[in-house]
Tab-separated table of C-alpha atoms and ligand atoms in Angstrom:
chain	number	residue	atom	x	y	z
S	1	MET	CA	107.547	47.563	78.718
S	2	GLU	CA	110.716	45.426	78.652
S	3	THR	CA	110.595	42.590	75.830
S	4	ARG	CA	109.967	39.271	77.636
S	5	THR	CA	111.073	35.991	76.105
S	6	THR	CA	111.521	33.968	79.153
S	7	GLY	CA	111.373	30.467	78.134
S	8	LEU	CA	113.114	28.276	75.554
S	9	ALA	CA	114.988	30.872	73.307
S	10	THR	CA	116.790	31.920	76.379
S	11	ARG	CA	117.107	28.399	78.362
S	12	GLY	CA	118.011	26.814	74.999
S	13	ILE	CA	115.444	23.898	75.688
S	14	ASP	CA	114.801	21.803	72.617
S	15	PRO	CA	111.346	22.801	71.594
S	16	LEU	CA	110.786	19.287	70.553
S	17	ASP	CA	110.660	18.137	73.866
S	18	GLY	CA	106.914	18.654	74.877
S	19	ALA	CA	108.192	17.736	78.564
S	20	ALA	CA	110.416	20.726	78.908
S	21	VAL	CA	108.436	23.248	77.203
S	22	ARG	CA	105.348	22.112	79.846
S	23	ALA	CA	107.836	23.008	82.375
S	24	ASP	CA	106.949	26.675	81.111
S	25	PHE	CA	103.029	25.840	81.706
S	26	PRO	CA	102.608	26.535	85.689
S	27	LEU	CA	99.000	24.463	85.144
S	28	LEU	CA	100.478	21.702	83.212
S	29	ALA	CA	104.130	21.709	85.128
S	30	ALA	CA	102.427	19.951	88.389
S	31	PRO	CA	99.547	17.903	89.261
S	32	PRO	CA	96.086	19.577	89.927
S	33	GLU	CA	96.253	18.055	93.421
S	34	PRO	CA	98.976	16.275	95.568
S	35	GLY	CA	98.928	12.611	94.782
S	36	THR	CA	97.120	12.750	91.443
S	37	ALA	CA	98.551	12.705	88.150
S	38	ARG	CA	99.358	15.832	85.988
S	39	VAL	CA	96.683	16.807	83.232
S	40	ALA	CA	97.447	15.468	79.742
S	41	PHE	CA	95.683	18.630	78.073
S	42	LEU	CA	94.574	17.679	74.942
S	43	ASP	CA	91.889	20.455	74.301
S	44	SER	CA	94.072	23.176	72.863
S	45	ALA	CA	92.344	23.813	69.800
S	46	ALA	CA	89.316	25.077	72.249
S	47	SER	CA	91.863	27.335	74.275
S	48	SER	CA	95.516	26.724	75.068
S	49	GLN	CA	97.358	27.049	78.509
S	50	LYS	CA	99.133	29.822	79.364
S	51	PRO	CA	103.014	30.107	79.878
S	52	ALA	CA	104.743	31.789	82.878
S	53	ALA	CA	105.857	34.519	80.459
S	54	VAL	CA	102.470	35.382	79.495
S	55	ILE	CA	101.300	35.402	82.980
S	56	GLU	CA	104.272	37.185	84.589
S	57	ALA	CA	103.646	39.838	81.480
S	58	MET	CA	100.188	40.437	82.784
S	59	ASP	CA	100.928	40.486	86.460
S	60	ALA	CA	103.718	43.441	85.523
S	61	PHE	CA	101.216	45.424	83.592
S	62	TYR	CA	99.164	45.548	86.206
S	63	ARG	CA	101.666	45.937	89.016
S	64	ARG	CA	103.551	48.634	86.999
S	65	ASP	CA	101.838	50.300	84.191
S	66	ASN	CA	98.632	49.881	84.739
S	67	ALA	CA	96.171	53.214	83.509
S	68	ASN	CA	93.758	53.990	80.663
S	69	ILE	CA	95.681	54.618	77.466
S	70	HIS	CA	95.973	57.155	74.690
S	71	ARG	CA	94.208	59.707	76.721
S	72	GLY	CA	96.818	60.250	79.575
S	73	VAL	CA	99.340	62.844	79.384
S	74	TYR	CA	101.026	61.368	82.835
S	75	LYS	CA	103.932	58.829	82.676
S	76	LEU	CA	101.773	55.906	83.424
S	77	SER	CA	99.299	56.015	80.871
S	78	GLU	CA	102.238	56.932	78.481
S	79	ARG	CA	103.635	53.297	79.845
S	80	ALA	CA	100.284	51.688	79.206
S	81	THR	CA	99.780	53.003	75.911
S	82	ALA	CA	103.141	51.852	74.607
S	83	ALA	CA	103.044	48.760	75.977
S	84	TYR	CA	99.629	48.072	74.391
S	85	GLU	CA	100.909	49.626	71.206
S	86	ALA	CA	104.311	47.239	71.227
S	87	ALA	CA	101.884	44.146	71.635
S	88	ARG	CA	100.348	45.662	68.368
S	89	HIS	CA	103.511	45.632	66.315
S	90	THR	CA	104.469	42.138	67.702
S	91	VAL	CA	101.436	40.549	66.513
S	92	ALA	CA	101.548	42.637	63.151
S	93	ASP	CA	105.095	41.032	62.470
S	94	PHE	CA	104.159	37.826	63.475
S	95	ILE	CA	101.522	37.558	60.975
S	96	GLY	CA	103.598	39.576	58.315
S	97	ALA	CA	101.329	42.435	57.897
S	98	ALA	CA	102.570	45.615	56.206
S	99	SER	CA	101.857	48.130	58.931
S	100	ALA	CA	100.518	47.530	62.724
S	101	ARG	CA	97.525	49.972	61.629
S	102	GLU	CA	96.053	46.724	59.992
S	103	CYS	CA	96.063	44.875	63.343
S	104	ILE	CA	92.571	45.684	65.616
S	105	PHE	CA	92.456	44.301	68.874
S	106	VAL	CA	89.469	42.325	69.508
S	107	ARG	CA	88.131	39.635	72.129
S	108	ASN	CA	88.438	36.437	69.735
S	109	THR	CA	87.795	35.192	66.135
S	110	THR	CA	84.290	35.589	66.820
S	111	GLU	CA	84.230	39.218	66.923
S	112	ALA	CA	86.735	39.865	64.407
S	113	ILE	CA	84.549	37.971	61.697
S	114	ASN	CA	81.266	39.800	63.234
S	115	LEU	CA	83.224	43.100	62.637
S	116	VAL	CA	83.779	42.426	58.969
S	117	ALA	CA	80.287	40.865	58.653
S	118	GLN	CA	78.872	44.256	60.036
S	119	THR	CA	81.158	46.923	58.688
S	120	TRP	CA	82.164	45.296	55.342
S	121	GLY	CA	79.297	42.853	54.648
S	122	ARG	CA	76.463	45.233	55.450
S	123	ARG	CA	78.081	47.643	53.228
S	124	GLU	CA	79.378	45.524	50.303
S	125	LEU	CA	76.490	43.165	50.435
S	126	ARG	CA	72.994	43.554	48.388
S	127	ALA	CA	70.145	41.628	47.574
S	128	GLY	CA	71.303	38.691	44.957
S	129	ASP	CA	74.866	38.784	45.794
S	130	LEU	CA	76.675	35.849	46.568
S	131	ALA	CA	78.768	35.252	49.578
S	132	VAL	CA	80.805	31.859	49.344
S	133	LEU	CA	81.463	29.692	52.603
S	134	THR	CA	82.070	26.229	53.054
S	135	VAL	CA	80.175	23.580	55.037
S	136	MET	CA	83.204	22.872	57.372
S	137	GLU	CA	82.723	26.465	58.897
S	138	HIS	CA	83.122	26.907	62.437
S	139	HIS	CA	79.665	28.783	63.566
S	140	SER	CA	81.741	32.072	64.048
S	141	ASN	CA	81.978	32.125	60.358
S	142	LEU	CA	78.505	30.943	59.489
S	143	VAL	CA	75.950	33.013	62.058
S	144	PRO	CA	77.416	36.391	61.273
S	145	TRP	CA	77.018	35.777	57.724
S	146	GLN	CA	73.435	34.320	58.183
S	147	LEU	CA	72.579	37.598	60.217
S	148	VAL	CA	74.221	39.955	57.426
S	149	ALA	CA	72.383	37.836	54.353
S	150	ALA	CA	69.182	38.091	56.450
S	151	GLU	CA	69.336	41.714	56.273
S	152	THR	CA	70.810	42.531	52.996
S	153	GLY	CA	69.140	39.748	51.015
S	154	ALA	CA	72.355	38.376	49.914
S	155	GLU	CA	72.538	34.707	48.974
S	156	LEU	CA	74.980	32.180	50.995
S	157	ALA	CA	76.633	29.399	49.088
S	158	PHE	CA	78.513	26.429	50.553
S	159	VAL	CA	81.835	24.599	49.158
S	160	ARG	CA	81.426	20.880	49.743
S	161	MET	CA	83.570	18.641	50.972
S	162	THR	CA	85.137	15.147	50.512
S	163	PRO	CA	84.391	12.201	52.435
S	164	ASP	CA	87.582	12.551	54.103
S	165	GLY	CA	87.080	15.880	55.241
S	166	ARG	CA	89.171	18.271	52.460
S	167	LEU	CA	87.280	20.998	50.658
S	168	ASP	CA	86.353	20.178	47.029
S	169	LEU	CA	88.187	22.335	44.997
S	170	ASP	CA	86.186	22.064	41.813
S	171	HIS	CA	83.143	22.926	43.658
S	172	LEU	CA	84.597	26.083	44.853
S	173	ASP	CA	85.382	26.842	41.164
S	174	THR	CA	81.977	26.195	40.265
S	175	LEU	CA	80.395	28.641	42.668
S	176	LEU	CA	83.494	31.257	41.860
S	177	ALA	CA	82.050	30.901	38.348
S	178	ARG	CA	78.702	33.006	39.676
S	179	GLY	CA	81.037	35.966	40.947
S	180	PRO	CA	80.790	35.771	44.478
S	181	LYS	CA	81.521	39.074	46.528
S	182	LEU	CA	82.884	37.304	49.036
S	183	VAL	CA	85.024	33.965	50.104
S	184	ALA	CA	85.222	33.036	53.888
S	185	PHE	CA	86.915	29.923	55.000
S	186	SER	CA	88.742	28.785	58.010
S	187	HIS	CA	92.314	28.317	57.308
S	188	VAL	CA	92.598	24.791	59.579
S	189	SER	CA	89.292	23.039	60.365
S	190	ASN	CA	89.062	22.994	63.960
S	191	ALA	CA	87.041	19.771	64.164
S	192	LEU	CA	88.684	17.614	61.919
S	193	GLY	CA	92.236	19.535	61.409
S	194	THR	CA	92.536	19.791	58.081
S	195	ILE	CA	94.808	22.110	56.737
S	196	HIS	CA	92.923	23.616	53.648
S	197	PRO	CA	95.267	24.890	50.911
S	198	ALA	CA	94.687	28.800	51.589
S	199	GLU	CA	96.886	30.376	49.544
S	200	GLU	CA	95.604	28.395	46.462
S	201	ILE	CA	91.799	29.101	47.639
S	202	THR	CA	92.760	32.804	48.133
S	203	ARG	CA	94.228	33.065	44.589
S	204	ARG	CA	91.482	31.701	43.055
S	205	ALA	CA	88.688	33.630	44.856
S	206	LYS	CA	90.652	37.166	44.013
S	207	ALA	CA	90.793	35.924	40.358
S	208	ALA	CA	86.996	35.663	40.658
S	209	GLY	CA	86.898	39.156	42.098
S	210	ALA	CA	86.017	38.202	45.482
S	211	ALA	CA	87.027	39.357	48.760
S	212	VAL	CA	88.467	37.011	50.751
S	213	LEU	CA	88.492	36.498	54.711
S	214	ILE	CA	90.412	33.793	56.586
S	215	ASP	CA	89.341	32.422	59.976
S	216	ALA	CA	92.880	31.552	60.911
S	217	ALA	CA	91.913	30.500	64.882
S	218	GLN	CA	93.202	27.131	64.264
S	219	SER	CA	95.980	27.931	62.129
S	220	VAL	CA	98.250	31.073	63.558
S	221	PRO	CA	98.788	29.215	66.558
S	222	HIS	CA	99.959	25.951	64.878
S	223	VAL	CA	101.760	26.646	61.379
S	224	PRO	CA	103.509	29.787	59.626
S	225	VAL	CA	101.042	32.184	58.874
S	226	ASN	CA	101.927	35.093	56.743
S	227	VAL	CA	99.250	37.120	55.279
S	228	ALA	CA	100.889	38.954	52.460
S	229	ALA	CA	101.885	35.476	51.006
S	230	LEU	CA	98.119	34.396	51.851
S	231	GLY	CA	97.224	37.247	49.732
S	232	CYS	CA	93.599	37.665	51.665
S	233	ASP	CA	92.167	40.680	52.801
S	234	PHE	CA	91.028	39.991	56.354
S	235	LEU	CA	92.028	37.074	58.791
S	236	ALA	CA	90.828	36.602	62.327
S	237	LEU	CA	92.612	35.015	64.835
S	238	SER	CA	91.963	34.353	68.683
S	239	GLY	CA	94.801	34.938	71.061
S	240	HIS	CA	93.797	32.515	73.554
S	241	LYS	CA	94.111	29.568	71.296
S	242	MET	CA	97.816	30.783	70.743
S	243	LEU	CA	99.196	30.688	74.347
S	244	GLY	CA	97.320	34.123	74.936
S	245	PRO	CA	94.903	35.510	77.530
S	246	LEU	CA	91.372	34.653	77.146
S	247	GLY	CA	89.391	37.539	75.666
S	248	SER	CA	92.014	38.386	73.581
S	249	GLY	CA	92.303	38.036	69.745
S	250	VAL	CA	92.714	40.207	66.542
S	251	LEU	CA	91.241	41.198	63.144
S	252	TRP	CA	94.282	41.829	60.335
S	253	GLY	CA	92.954	43.579	57.338
S	254	ARG	CA	94.158	44.993	54.671
S	255	PHE	CA	95.224	49.234	55.437
S	256	ASP	CA	93.304	50.409	52.525
S	257	LEU	CA	90.165	48.100	53.071
S	258	LEU	CA	90.058	49.174	56.544
S	259	ASP	CA	90.366	52.806	55.875
S	260	GLY	CA	87.400	52.821	53.675
S	261	LEU	CA	85.157	50.847	56.359
S	262	PRO	CA	82.657	52.569	58.987
S	263	PRO	CA	82.888	51.677	62.670
S	264	PHE	CA	81.678	48.917	64.294
S	265	MET	CA	80.860	50.106	67.549
S	266	GLY	CA	80.231	53.721	68.627
S	267	GLY	CA	81.556	55.351	71.604
S	268	GLY	CA	84.838	56.938	73.409
S	269	SER	CA	88.091	56.378	71.385
S	270	MET	CA	86.966	55.568	68.121
S	271	ILE	CA	85.865	59.239	67.151
S	272	ARG	CA	87.718	62.037	65.792
S	273	ARG	CA	85.245	65.025	66.525
S	274	VAL	CA	81.592	64.597	67.973
S	275	GLU	CA	78.826	66.974	67.646
S	276	LEU	CA	75.559	66.675	68.997
S	277	SER	CA	74.406	66.767	65.385
S	278	GLY	CA	76.620	63.676	64.384
S	279	SER	CA	80.492	62.835	64.588
S	280	THR	CA	83.242	61.703	62.389
S	281	TRP	CA	85.660	58.873	62.922
S	282	ALA	CA	89.099	58.300	64.025
S	283	ASP	CA	91.682	56.680	61.977
S	284	VAL	CA	92.208	52.875	61.496
S	285	PRO	CA	92.786	50.593	63.982
S	286	ALA	CA	91.388	53.261	67.009
S	287	ARG	CA	88.079	53.461	64.638
S	288	PHE	CA	87.385	49.845	65.636
S	289	GLU	CA	88.252	49.800	68.800
S	290	ALA	CA	85.759	51.502	70.640
S	291	GLY	CA	86.252	52.073	74.412
S	292	THR	CA	88.569	51.209	76.780
S	293	PRO	CA	90.370	48.161	75.463
S	294	ALA	CA	91.865	44.933	77.461
S	295	VAL	CA	95.088	46.393	77.506
S	296	ALA	CA	96.362	44.102	79.753
S	297	ASP	CA	95.126	41.084	77.528
S	298	ALA	CA	97.009	42.676	74.596
S	299	VAL	CA	100.238	42.694	76.548
S	300	GLY	CA	99.756	39.245	77.411
S	301	LEU	CA	98.993	38.426	73.732
S	302	GLY	CA	102.135	40.283	72.785
S	303	ALA	CA	104.107	37.918	75.278
S	304	ALA	CA	102.710	34.836	73.913
S	305	VAL	CA	103.512	35.855	70.376
S	306	GLU	CA	106.951	36.323	71.712
S	307	TYR	CA	107.027	32.729	73.015
S	308	LEU	CA	106.184	31.279	69.858
S	309	SER	CA	108.392	33.310	67.860
S	310	ALA	CA	110.994	32.176	70.199
S	311	LEU	CA	109.903	28.518	69.567
S	312	GLY	CA	109.874	29.388	66.126
S	313	MET	CA	106.392	28.224	64.014
S	314	ASP	CA	108.435	25.769	61.724
S	315	ARG	CA	109.276	23.788	64.905
S	316	VAL	CA	105.991	24.219	66.297
S	317	ARG	CA	104.701	22.530	63.088
S	318	THR	CA	107.109	19.697	63.012
S	319	HIS	CA	106.539	18.645	66.870
S	320	GLU	CA	102.492	18.704	66.254
S	321	ARG	CA	102.952	16.724	63.149
S	322	GLU	CA	105.439	14.187	64.935
S	323	LEU	CA	102.942	13.456	67.491
S	324	LEU	CA	99.878	13.233	65.332
S	325	ALA	CA	102.063	10.412	63.311
S	326	TYR	CA	102.652	8.933	66.590
S	327	ALA	CA	98.887	9.203	68.005
S	328	VAL	CA	97.508	8.165	64.617
S	329	GLY	CA	99.608	4.889	64.718
S	330	ALA	CA	98.931	3.958	68.395
S	331	LEU	CA	95.053	4.749	68.030
S	332	ALA	CA	95.192	2.197	65.077
S	333	GLU	CA	95.508	-0.407	67.659
S	334	VAL	CA	92.561	0.613	69.969
S	335	PRO	CA	89.311	-1.645	69.133
S	336	GLY	CA	86.621	0.277	67.600
S	337	LEU	CA	88.302	3.300	67.251
S	338	ARG	CA	87.572	5.337	64.124
S	339	THR	CA	89.128	8.648	63.054
S	340	PHE	CA	87.860	11.355	61.213
S	341	GLY	CA	89.710	13.791	58.823
S	342	PRO	CA	91.997	13.462	55.786
S	343	THR	CA	94.767	10.493	56.022
S	344	ASP	CA	97.671	12.318	54.713
S	345	LEU	CA	98.940	14.050	57.817
S	346	ASP	CA	100.696	16.501	55.852
S	347	GLN	CA	97.194	18.225	55.201
S	348	ARG	CA	96.282	17.965	59.136
S	349	SER	CA	97.422	20.048	62.154
S	350	GLY	CA	97.465	18.376	65.552
S	351	VAL	CA	94.026	17.238	66.224
S	352	ILE	CA	92.288	14.283	65.782
S	353	SER	CA	88.492	13.827	65.732
S	354	PHE	CA	87.268	10.201	66.763
S	355	GLU	CA	84.428	7.708	67.961
S	356	LEU	CA	84.794	4.785	69.941
S	357	GLY	CA	82.173	2.057	68.753
S	358	ASP	CA	78.709	3.274	69.848
S	359	ILE	CA	79.966	5.335	73.387
S	360	HIS	CA	78.753	8.148	73.255
S	361	PRO	CA	81.559	11.061	72.921
S	362	HIS	CA	80.407	12.444	76.261
S	363	ASP	CA	80.974	9.082	78.032
S	364	VAL	CA	84.224	8.714	76.279
S	365	ALA	CA	85.341	12.273	77.461
S	366	ALA	CA	84.248	11.714	80.928
S	367	ILE	CA	86.279	8.245	81.237
S	368	LEU	CA	89.152	10.024	79.729
S	369	ASP	CA	89.137	12.816	82.319
S	370	GLU	CA	88.782	10.224	85.308
S	371	GLU	CA	92.331	9.328	84.034
S	372	GLY	CA	93.400	12.876	84.175
S	373	VAL	CA	93.321	13.056	80.056
S	374	ALA	CA	91.376	16.463	78.929
S	375	VAL	CA	89.561	15.937	75.549
S	376	ARG	CA	86.591	17.952	74.168
S	377	ALA	CA	83.320	16.158	73.077
S	378	GLY	CA	80.799	17.776	71.144
S	379	HIS	CA	79.843	18.820	67.923
S	380	HIS	CA	82.673	21.525	68.197
S	381	CYS	CA	80.505	24.390	66.953
S	382	CYS	CA	80.370	22.659	63.800
S	383	GLN	CA	77.070	21.503	63.380
S	384	PRO	CA	76.766	21.319	59.489
S	385	LEU	CA	80.136	19.629	59.242
S	386	MET	CA	79.017	17.125	61.738
S	387	ARG	CA	75.788	16.514	59.873
S	388	GLU	CA	78.309	16.017	56.687
S	389	LEU	CA	80.000	13.352	58.580
S	390	GLY	CA	76.694	11.601	59.782
S	391	VAL	CA	77.394	12.035	63.378
S	392	VAL	CA	75.852	14.208	65.979
S	393	ALA	CA	79.196	14.494	68.042
S	394	THR	CA	82.909	13.450	67.794
S	395	SER	CA	85.448	13.224	70.656
S	396	ARG	CA	88.775	15.439	69.896
S	397	ALA	CA	91.864	15.277	70.852
S	398	SER	CA	94.234	18.182	69.807
S	399	PHE	CA	98.013	18.634	70.714
S	400	TYR	CA	100.141	21.798	71.283
S	401	VAL	CA	103.601	22.506	72.119
S	402	TYR	CA	103.551	21.512	75.699
S	403	ASN	CA	102.229	17.831	74.973
S	404	ASP	CA	104.321	14.890	74.136
S	405	ARG	CA	104.654	11.082	73.541
S	406	GLU	CA	103.396	10.128	76.926
S	407	ASP	CA	100.257	12.525	76.465
S	408	VAL	CA	99.315	9.809	73.394
S	409	ASP	CA	100.043	7.054	75.491
S	410	ARG	CA	97.884	7.895	78.425
S	411	LEU	CA	94.972	9.049	75.647
S	412	VAL	CA	95.551	5.375	74.383
S	413	ALA	CA	95.568	3.599	77.840
S	414	ALA	CA	92.550	5.430	79.129
S	415	LEU	CA	90.655	4.706	75.511
S	416	HIS	CA	91.478	1.078	76.246
S	417	ARG	CA	89.762	1.696	79.707
S	418	ALA	CA	86.819	3.065	78.195
S	419	ASN	CA	86.302	-0.020	75.932
S	420	ARG	CA	86.495	-2.325	79.297
S	421	VAL	CA	84.114	-0.454	81.074
S	422	PHE	CA	81.511	-0.347	77.869
S	423	ALA	CA	82.663	-4.059	77.503
S	424	ILE	CA	83.697	-3.618	73.644
S	425	GLY	CA	87.483	-4.680	73.525
Z	1	PLP	N1	87.094	29.514	64.148
Z	1	PLP	C1	87.534	28.298	64.405
Z	1	PLP	C2	88.152	27.906	63.105
Z	1	PLP	C3	87.479	28.348	65.802
Z	1	PLP	O1	88.309	26.614	65.879
Z	1	PLP	C4	87.274	28.876	66.778
Z	1	PLP	C5	87.173	28.214	67.944
Z	1	PLP	O2	86.855	27.332	68.464
Z	1	PLP	C6	86.559	29.745	66.719
Z	1	PLP	C7	86.505	30.322	65.060
Z	1	PLP	C8	86.118	30.856	67.509
Z	1	PLP	O3	86.811	31.256	68.369
Z	1	PLP	P1	86.718	32.197	69.260
Z	1	PLP	O4	85.601	31.212	70.048
Z	1	PLP	O5	87.719	32.282	70.167
Z	1	PLP	O6	85.971	33.020	68.981
């Protein structure tokens, strides 16, 4: 399948121009119904929109290349296999993997972390062992470890956070002094946008002898990420948060570690030889991709990565950092609005968690929706973090490549309206 980079790189559009980027996204480019406003989509931290390049790559796969992979000896199957494996290489290059074999296609970050927990975790963690997480984790980097801890008797301990939503690295050191087997943390907080010093945390954790897993669901889509520079052992990402299809994700793992692990799920494609009395396993990554994979979704993810690469991740970050600064300034003018997270915007991704007076976050989100502004409200799958903040929920606006100042202005205007509706401002 040919490489598809329709969009910015080939058309020479300034990547800092969110409106121009938006033209590549069919869902955002036009109003949902004639006569209505286009959606100001500020919920990309939950799942991003998809550029035409991704939709077309998947469409082309189904129209031209669709067949089951690896097993076929006919040309169509060979083409499908080549497209799938090409996508693996594309992702591997994007995150700086030493080899494409280190990238396992999964459905999402949640599945990637469960894969590590159920293979590495169940084998390595014993009663009395310590695994260090943080109080800021998404449930998907907490519950899988709770399951393994309950089974193995391992203990979980949690790095505390500072009042402005950063990790307390002194507390990390205290926990590292206990010699944990694992340190697992999110690179960027989905609830607060905090960009944690992942390289530094990893360096300290490795020096203490721990294996390191990074939940990169919110970092790979928004900032340059290189697994070699990070120095971690495992990294999990969700394709659907980085312009790729829903149901696409990747687990990256150091090859020597993956190579020594037992399978996660059993079935077709993951075996070397099967006897009635037992089986042996295929090499990595096939060992971890049991059954027929989501081939078109992998192809779509490959196209998404090409699109992001064409934009340039440095420029993506710069764009979001600029929007964040503009939004923080504009939101300061909204009566009763309180934001959460670090005040140093260099330590924040394009995420703003806020509350508006004592209006329930769901009511805020509902009023914003009436104005065509899509934000998320709730605990953001971070109930322990919400408890740390002393709230049950927040409203959250999150930015991506297709947002611009007009989206922020619409957010602010809609918040003023929410204040008027609830008679605060
Ligand atoms: N980790 C973080 C930091 C997230 O933001 C999310 C999703 O919001 C996840 C993990 C889980 O991602 P998924 O639902 O794609 O598995």
